[in-house]
CSV table of C-alpha atoms in Angstrom, one decimal:
chain,number,residue,atom,x,y,z
I,30,MET,CA,165.7,146.7,126.0
I,31,GLY,CA,167.0,143.2,125.4
I,32,LYS,CA,166.2,143.3,121.7
I,33,HIS,CA,167.8,146.7,121.5
I,34,ARG,CA,171.1,145.4,123.0
I,35,LYS,CA,171.1,142.4,120.7
I,36,LYS,CA,170.9,144.8,117.7
I,37,ARG,CA,173.8,146.9,118.9
I,38,PRO,CA,176.6,144.6,117.6
I,39,LEU,CA,174.9,144.4,114.2
I,40,ARG,CA,174.5,148.2,114.0
I,41,LEU,CA,178.2,148.6,115.0
I,42,LEU,CA,179.3,146.1,112.3
I,43,ALA,CA,177.1,147.9,109.7
I,44,ALA,CA,178.5,151.3,110.7
I,45,ALA,CA,182.1,149.9,110.5
I,46,ALA,CA,181.5,148.5,107.1
I,47,VAL,CA,180.0,151.8,105.7
I,48,SER,CA,182.8,153.8,107.3
I,49,ALA,CA,185.5,151.5,105.8
I,50,ALA,CA,183.9,151.7,102.4
I,51,ALA,CA,183.6,155.5,102.6
I,52,THR,CA,187.2,155.8,103.8
I,53,LEU,CA,188.6,153.6,101.1
I,54,GLY,CA,186.6,155.6,98.5
I,55,ALA,CA,188.0,158.9,99.8
I,56,ALA,CA,191.6,157.5,100.0
I,57,SER,CA,191.4,156.5,96.3
I,58,CYS,CA,190.4,160.1,95.3
I,59,LEU,CA,193.1,161.9,97.2
I,60,LYS,CA,196.2,163.2,95.4
I,61,PRO,CA,199.2,160.9,95.6
I,62,GLY,CA,201.3,161.4,98.7
I,63,THR,CA,198.7,163.2,100.7
I,64,LEU,CA,197.0,160.3,102.4
I,65,GLY,CA,199.6,160.0,105.2
I,66,ALA,CA,199.2,163.7,106.2
I,67,ASN,CA,195.4,163.3,106.4
I,68,LEU,CA,195.6,160.1,108.4
I,69,ASN,CA,198.1,161.9,110.8
I,70,THR,CA,195.5,164.6,111.2
I,71,VAL,CA,192.8,162.1,112.2
I,72,LEU,CA,195.3,160.4,114.6
I,73,HIS,CA,196.1,163.8,116.2
I,74,ILE,CA,192.4,164.5,116.7
I,75,LEU,CA,191.8,161.2,118.4
I,76,VAL,CA,194.8,161.4,120.7
I,77,GLU,CA,194.4,165.0,121.7
I,78,VAL,CA,190.6,164.8,122.2
I,79,GLY,CA,190.8,161.4,123.8
I,80,ALA,CA,193.3,162.6,126.5
I,81,LEU,CA,191.3,165.7,127.2
I,82,THR,CA,188.0,163.8,127.3
I,83,LEU,CA,189.5,161.3,129.9
I,84,ALA,CA,190.7,164.1,132.1
I,85,ALA,CA,187.4,166.0,131.9
I,86,ALA,CA,185.5,162.8,132.7
I,87,VAL,CA,187.6,162.0,135.8
I,88,LEU,CA,187.3,165.6,137.0
I,89,GLU,CA,183.6,165.5,136.5
I,90,ALA,CA,183.2,162.3,138.4
I,91,ARG,CA,185.3,163.7,141.3
I,92,GLY,CA,183.0,166.8,141.4
I,93,LEU,CA,185.8,169.2,140.6
I,94,LEU,CA,184.2,170.6,137.4
I,95,ARG,CA,181.0,171.4,139.4
I,96,ARG,CA,183.1,173.5,141.8
I,97,ILE,CA,184.8,175.4,139.0
I,98,GLY,CA,181.5,175.6,137.1
I,99,ILE,CA,180.3,178.1,139.7
I,100,VAL,CA,182.0,180.7,137.5
I,101,PHE,CA,179.5,180.1,134.8
I,102,ALA,CA,176.6,179.7,137.2
I,103,PRO,CA,175.1,183.2,136.7
I,104,LEU,CA,175.0,182.8,132.9
I,105,VAL,CA,173.5,179.3,133.0
I,106,ARG,CA,171.0,180.3,135.7
I,107,PHE,CA,169.9,183.3,133.6
I,108,SER,CA,169.3,180.9,130.6
I,109,ARG,CA,167.3,178.5,132.8
I,110,LEU,CA,169.4,175.6,131.7
I,111,PRO,CA,170.4,172.7,134.0
I,112,ALA,CA,173.4,173.0,136.3
I,113,SER,CA,175.3,170.4,134.2
I,114,VAL,CA,175.7,172.9,131.4
I,115,ALA,CA,177.9,175.1,133.8
I,116,ALA,CA,180.2,172.1,134.3
I,117,ALA,CA,180.3,171.5,130.5
I,118,MET,CA,181.2,175.2,129.9
I,119,THR,CA,184.0,174.7,132.4
I,120,ALA,CA,185.3,171.7,130.4
I,121,ALA,CA,185.0,173.7,127.2
I,122,LEU,CA,187.8,175.9,128.5
I,123,ALA,CA,190.1,173.0,127.9
I,124,SER,CA,188.3,171.1,125.1
I,125,GLY,CA,185.1,171.7,123.2
I,126,SER,CA,184.9,168.0,122.4
I,127,ALA,CA,185.2,167.0,126.1
I,128,ALA,CA,182.4,169.4,126.9
I,129,ALA,CA,180.3,168.0,124.1
I,130,LEU,CA,180.7,164.5,125.3
I,131,MET,CA,179.7,165.4,128.8
I,132,LEU,CA,176.4,166.8,127.4
I,133,ALA,CA,175.8,163.9,125.1
I,134,ASP,CA,176.4,161.4,127.9
I,135,ALA,CA,174.1,163.3,130.2
I,136,ARG,CA,171.5,163.1,127.5
I,137,GLU,CA,172.0,159.4,127.0
I,138,GLU,CA,171.7,158.7,130.7
I,139,GLY,CA,168.4,160.7,130.8
I,140,LYS,CA,169.8,163.5,133.0
I,141,LEU,CA,169.5,166.1,130.2
I,142,GLY,CA,166.7,166.7,127.7
I,143,ARG,CA,167.4,167.1,123.9
I,144,ARG,CA,166.6,170.8,124.0
I,145,ASP,CA,168.9,171.5,127.0
I,146,MET,CA,171.7,169.4,125.3
I,147,ILE,CA,171.5,171.5,122.1
I,148,TYR,CA,171.5,174.8,123.9
I,149,GLY,CA,174.3,173.7,126.2
I,150,ALA,CA,176.4,172.7,123.2
I,151,LEU,CA,175.8,176.0,121.5
I,152,ALA,CA,176.7,177.8,124.8
I,153,CYS,CA,180.0,175.9,125.0
I,154,SER,CA,181.0,176.7,121.5
I,155,PRO,CA,182.0,180.4,122.0
I,156,VAL,CA,183.8,179.5,125.2
I,157,SER,CA,185.9,176.9,123.4
I,158,ILE,CA,186.6,179.2,120.4
I,159,PHE,CA,187.7,182.0,122.9
I,160,MET,CA,190.2,179.7,124.5
I,161,PHE,CA,191.5,178.5,121.1
I,162,ASN,CA,192.1,182.1,120.0
I,163,LEU,CA,193.7,183.0,123.3
I,164,THR,CA,196.6,180.7,122.6
I,165,VAL,CA,198.0,182.9,119.8
I,166,MET,CA,196.6,186.3,120.9
I,167,PHE,CA,199.6,187.6,122.7
I,168,PRO,CA,202.2,186.9,120.0
I,169,VAL,CA,199.8,188.5,117.4
I,170,LEU,CA,199.3,191.5,119.6
I,171,ALA,CA,203.1,191.9,119.9
I,172,ILE,CA,203.4,191.8,116.1
I,173,LEU,CA,200.4,193.9,115.1
I,174,LYS,CA,200.0,196.2,118.1
I,175,THR,CA,197.0,198.5,117.6
I,176,ALA,CA,195.6,196.6,114.6
I,177,GLY,CA,195.8,193.4,116.5
I,178,MET,CA,194.0,194.9,119.5
I,179,TRP,CA,191.1,196.1,117.3
I,180,TYR,CA,190.9,192.7,115.6
I,181,TYR,CA,190.7,190.7,118.8
I,182,LEU,CA,188.2,193.2,120.3
I,183,ALA,CA,186.0,192.7,117.3
I,184,SER,CA,186.4,188.9,117.4
I,185,TYR,CA,185.7,188.6,121.2
I,186,LEU,CA,182.7,190.9,121.0
I,187,SER,CA,181.3,188.7,118.2
I,188,LEU,CA,181.8,185.6,120.5
I,189,ALA,CA,180.2,187.4,123.4
I,190,ALA,CA,177.2,188.4,121.2
I,191,MET,CA,176.9,184.8,120.0
I,192,LEU,CA,176.8,183.5,123.6
I,193,LEU,CA,174.3,186.1,124.6
I,194,CYS,CA,172.0,185.1,121.7
I,195,VAL,CA,172.2,181.5,122.8
I,196,LEU,CA,171.5,182.2,126.5
I,197,CYS,CA,168.6,184.6,125.6
I,198,ALA,CA,167.0,182.1,123.2
I,199,ALA,CA,167.3,179.4,125.9
I,200,ARG,CA,165.6,181.6,128.4
I,201,LEU,CA,162.8,182.7,126.1
I,202,THR,CA,162.1,179.1,125.0
I,203,ALA,CA,162.4,177.5,128.5
I,204,PRO,CA,159.4,175.5,129.7
I,205,CYS,CA,157.5,176.9,132.7
I,206,ARG,CA,159.7,175.8,135.5
I,207,GLY,CA,161.6,177.3,138.3
I,208,VAL,CA,165.2,178.3,138.2
I,209,PRO,CA,167.5,175.2,138.4
I,210,PRO,CA,169.1,174.4,141.7
I,211,GLU,CA,172.2,176.3,142.8
I,212,TYR,CA,175.4,175.3,141.1
I,213,ALA,CA,177.6,174.7,144.2
I,214,ALA,CA,179.0,171.2,144.6
I,215,ALA,CA,178.0,170.9,148.2
I,216,GLY,CA,176.2,167.6,148.8
I,217,ALA,CA,177.0,166.4,145.2
I,218,GLU,CA,178.0,162.8,144.7
I,219,VAL,CA,181.8,162.3,144.4
I,220,ALA,CA,183.0,159.0,142.9
I,221,PRO,CA,186.2,157.3,144.4
I,222,TRP,CA,189.3,157.7,142.2
I,223,PRO,CA,189.2,154.1,140.8
I,224,GLN,CA,185.5,154.5,139.9
I,225,ALA,CA,186.2,157.9,138.4
I,226,PHE,CA,189.0,156.5,136.1
I,227,ARG,CA,186.8,153.5,135.1
I,228,HIS,CA,184.0,156.0,134.2
I,229,GLY,CA,186.5,158.1,132.3
I,230,LEU,CA,187.9,155.2,130.3
I,231,ALA,CA,184.5,153.9,129.4
I,232,ARG,CA,183.3,157.3,128.2
I,233,THR,CA,186.6,157.9,126.2
I,234,GLY,CA,186.4,154.5,124.6
I,235,ARG,CA,182.8,155.0,123.4
I,236,PHE,CA,183.7,158.5,122.1
I,237,LEU,CA,186.8,157.4,120.2
I,238,LEU,CA,185.0,154.5,118.6
I,239,ARG,CA,182.1,156.8,117.4
I,240,VAL,CA,184.5,159.5,116.2
I,241,ALA,CA,186.8,157.1,114.4
I,242,LEU,CA,183.9,155.6,112.4
I,243,LEU,CA,182.7,159.1,111.4
I,244,THR,CA,185.7,161.4,111.4
I,245,MET,CA,187.9,159.3,109.1
I,246,PRO,CA,185.7,159.2,106.1
I,247,VAL,CA,184.2,162.7,106.4
I,248,LEU,CA,187.7,164.3,107.0
I,249,LEU,CA,189.2,162.5,104.0
I,250,TRP,CA,186.3,163.4,101.7
I,251,THR,CA,186.6,167.1,102.8
I,252,ALA,CA,190.3,166.9,102.0
I,253,VAL,CA,189.3,165.6,98.5
I,254,ALA,CA,186.9,168.5,98.1
I,255,VAL,CA,189.7,171.0,99.1
I,256,GLN,CA,192.2,169.4,96.7
I,257,HIS,CA,189.7,169.6,93.8
I,258,GLY,CA,189.0,173.3,94.4
I,259,VAL,CA,185.5,173.1,95.8
I,260,PHE,CA,186.2,175.9,98.3
I,261,ASP,CA,188.3,178.0,95.9
I,262,PHE,CA,186.0,181.0,95.4
I,263,THR,CA,188.3,184.0,95.7
I,264,ASP,CA,188.2,184.6,91.9
I,265,LYS,CA,184.4,184.7,92.0
I,266,LEU,CA,184.1,187.5,94.6
I,267,PRO,CA,182.3,190.7,93.4
I,268,ALA,CA,184.4,193.5,92.0
I,269,GLY,CA,183.2,195.9,94.6
I,270,VAL,CA,185.0,194.0,97.3
I,271,ARG,CA,188.3,195.3,96.0
I,272,ASP,CA,187.1,198.8,96.9
I,273,TYR,CA,187.6,197.8,100.5
I,274,LEU,CA,190.5,195.4,100.1
I,275,PRO,CA,193.4,196.6,98.1
I,276,PRO,CA,195.7,194.1,96.3
I,277,ALA,CA,198.1,193.9,99.3
I,278,ALA,CA,195.2,192.7,101.5
I,279,TRP,CA,195.0,189.5,99.5
I,280,THR,CA,198.5,188.5,100.6
I,281,VAL,CA,197.3,188.6,104.2
I,282,PHE,CA,194.1,186.8,103.3
I,283,ALA,CA,196.1,183.9,101.7
I,284,ALA,CA,198.5,183.8,104.7
I,285,ARG,CA,195.5,183.6,107.1
I,286,PHE,CA,194.9,180.0,105.9
I,287,GLY,CA,198.3,179.2,107.3
I,288,GLY,CA,197.4,180.5,110.7
I,289,MET,CA,197.1,183.8,112.6
I,290,LEU,CA,200.9,184.1,113.2
I,291,SER,CA,201.7,183.8,109.5
I,292,ALA,CA,199.0,186.3,108.6
I,293,ALA,CA,200.3,188.7,111.3
I,294,GLY,CA,203.8,188.4,109.9
I,295,ALA,CA,202.6,189.3,106.4
I,296,ALA,CA,200.4,192.1,107.7
I,297,ALA,CA,203.1,193.7,109.9
I,298,GLU,CA,205.3,194.6,106.8
I,299,LEU,CA,202.3,195.9,104.8
I,300,LEU,CA,201.2,198.1,107.7
I,301,LYS,CA,204.8,199.4,108.0
I,302,GLN,CA,204.9,200.3,104.3
I,303,GLN,CA,201.4,201.9,104.6
I,304,LEU,CA,200.1,199.6,101.9
I,305,LEU,CA,197.3,198.5,104.2
I,306,SER,CA,195.3,200.6,106.8
I,307,THR,CA,194.3,199.2,110.2
I,308,PRO,CA,190.6,198.9,109.4
I,309,GLN,CA,191.5,197.1,106.1
I,310,LEU,CA,193.6,194.7,108.1
I,311,VAL,CA,190.8,194.1,110.6
I,312,LEU,CA,188.4,193.5,107.7
I,313,VAL,CA,190.6,190.9,106.0
I,314,LEU,CA,191.3,189.1,109.2
I,315,LEU,CA,187.6,188.9,110.1
I,316,ALA,CA,186.8,187.7,106.5
I,317,GLY,CA,189.5,185.0,107.0
I,318,ASN,CA,187.8,184.0,110.3
I,319,ILE,CA,184.6,183.3,108.4
I,320,ILE,CA,186.2,181.2,105.7
I,321,ASN,CA,188.5,179.4,108.1
I,322,GLY,CA,185.5,178.8,110.5
I,323,VAL,CA,183.4,177.2,107.7
I,324,ILE,CA,186.3,175.0,106.5
I,325,ARG,CA,187.2,174.0,110.0
I,326,THR,CA,183.6,173.0,110.7
I,327,LEU,CA,183.5,170.9,107.5
I,328,ARG,CA,186.9,169.3,108.2
I,329,ARG,CA,186.7,168.7,111.9
I,330,GLY,CA,183.6,170.2,113.5
I,331,ILE,CA,180.9,168.2,111.8
I,332,PRO,CA,182.8,164.8,111.9
I,333,VAL,CA,183.5,165.1,115.6
I,334,SER,CA,180.0,166.5,116.4
I,335,LEU,CA,178.4,163.6,114.5
I,336,GLY,CA,180.5,161.2,116.5
I,337,ILE,CA,179.5,162.6,119.8
I,338,TYR,CA,175.8,163.6,119.6
I,339,PRO,CA,173.0,161.2,118.8
I,340,GLY,CA,171.3,161.1,115.4
I,341,ALA,CA,171.1,164.3,113.4
I,342,ASP,CA,171.7,166.5,116.5
I,343,GLY,CA,175.4,166.6,115.8
I,344,MET,CA,174.8,168.1,112.3
I,345,LEU,CA,172.3,170.6,113.8
I,346,ILE,CA,174.6,171.8,116.5
I,347,ALA,CA,177.6,172.2,114.3
I,348,THR,CA,175.6,174.0,111.6
I,349,VAL,CA,173.8,176.4,113.9
I,350,SER,CA,177.0,177.1,115.9
I,351,THR,CA,178.9,178.0,112.7
I,352,ALA,CA,176.0,180.0,111.4
I,353,LEU,CA,175.8,182.1,114.6
I,354,ARG,CA,179.5,182.8,114.6
I,355,VAL,CA,179.5,183.7,110.9
I,356,GLY,CA,176.4,186.0,111.4
I,357,MET,CA,178.1,187.9,114.4
I,358,THR,CA,181.3,188.2,112.5
I,359,LEU,CA,179.5,189.5,109.4
I,360,ILE,CA,178.0,192.3,111.7
I,361,ALA,CA,181.6,193.2,112.9
I,362,LEU,CA,182.8,193.0,109.3
I,363,GLY,CA,180.0,195.4,108.2
I,364,ILE,CA,180.8,197.9,110.9
I,365,THR,CA,184.5,197.8,109.7
I,366,MET,CA,183.4,198.4,106.1
I,367,VAL,CA,181.5,201.5,107.2
I,368,VAL,CA,184.7,202.7,109.0
I,369,ILE,CA,186.7,202.2,105.9
I,370,HIS,CA,184.1,203.9,103.8
I,371,TYR,CA,184.1,207.1,105.9
I,372,GLU,CA,187.9,206.9,106.3
I,373,SER,CA,188.4,207.0,102.5
């Protein structure tokens, strides 16, 4: 243990040097005038996630997350995962990164095995995405009405299917052991407020350091890839796709990259002029979800996940989570295409 601790400063210095070199390399490849915007994105991530992580750590130390986590207890009990996963899923309602850090810390402290940490992270992902989508759902429903209702129904059913797949896989691969203890907080240790804040600050500091070293270079290199058209593939799509998406749909598809509200604004007028049917709109929004999800994973998901989870686990969790979501969305997209086919 002593030798391991002596090596930590050297490893940190080596990581900082590699991170600085990668960051400078990416900065030199960015288009002029765009470095500031990308650095602002990194700063926003660190401030937002740091604040939520501190709050979640304090609430966890005070035992409050365990009390609220009873809501997720039946799901976690079904999957035969440890009770701490229920608390992490509660934290995911506010911040997916805060939930991830809870799981990673529990793993580091020996309270959670690697398998349980990975399944717990995958279970928290759809919960976090659900809350993220919920923030703009009501304005979009007001704009798109029936079309918006069908879109969100398809999106949330995809997330529910993703969560169910994770829980079933966790249950089927669980070792031969009894059901974990009840998830009530009765009798659980509750740290005093000063200790809870110290615990929260220590956890947040470790997290911000790891994320800063990884997020900065990866996010900047992803921005370089975007600027150089690595993800520009719309002109390479098969011609048959246009049978399901008329020219007007591509306006919504392009607007989708600016956010759901901008896409809804563009779609509302097209629906009004009957240039786009409801199933076609649902199809283009679901397709936009897939592309946006992959790009968001590359720009933010992987860098943050690598900064939180040990070794290659961060890459594994981010990749599997995105693949599951894309797979479930593709099923919803396929069903929508069948509807369009029979409608036409």
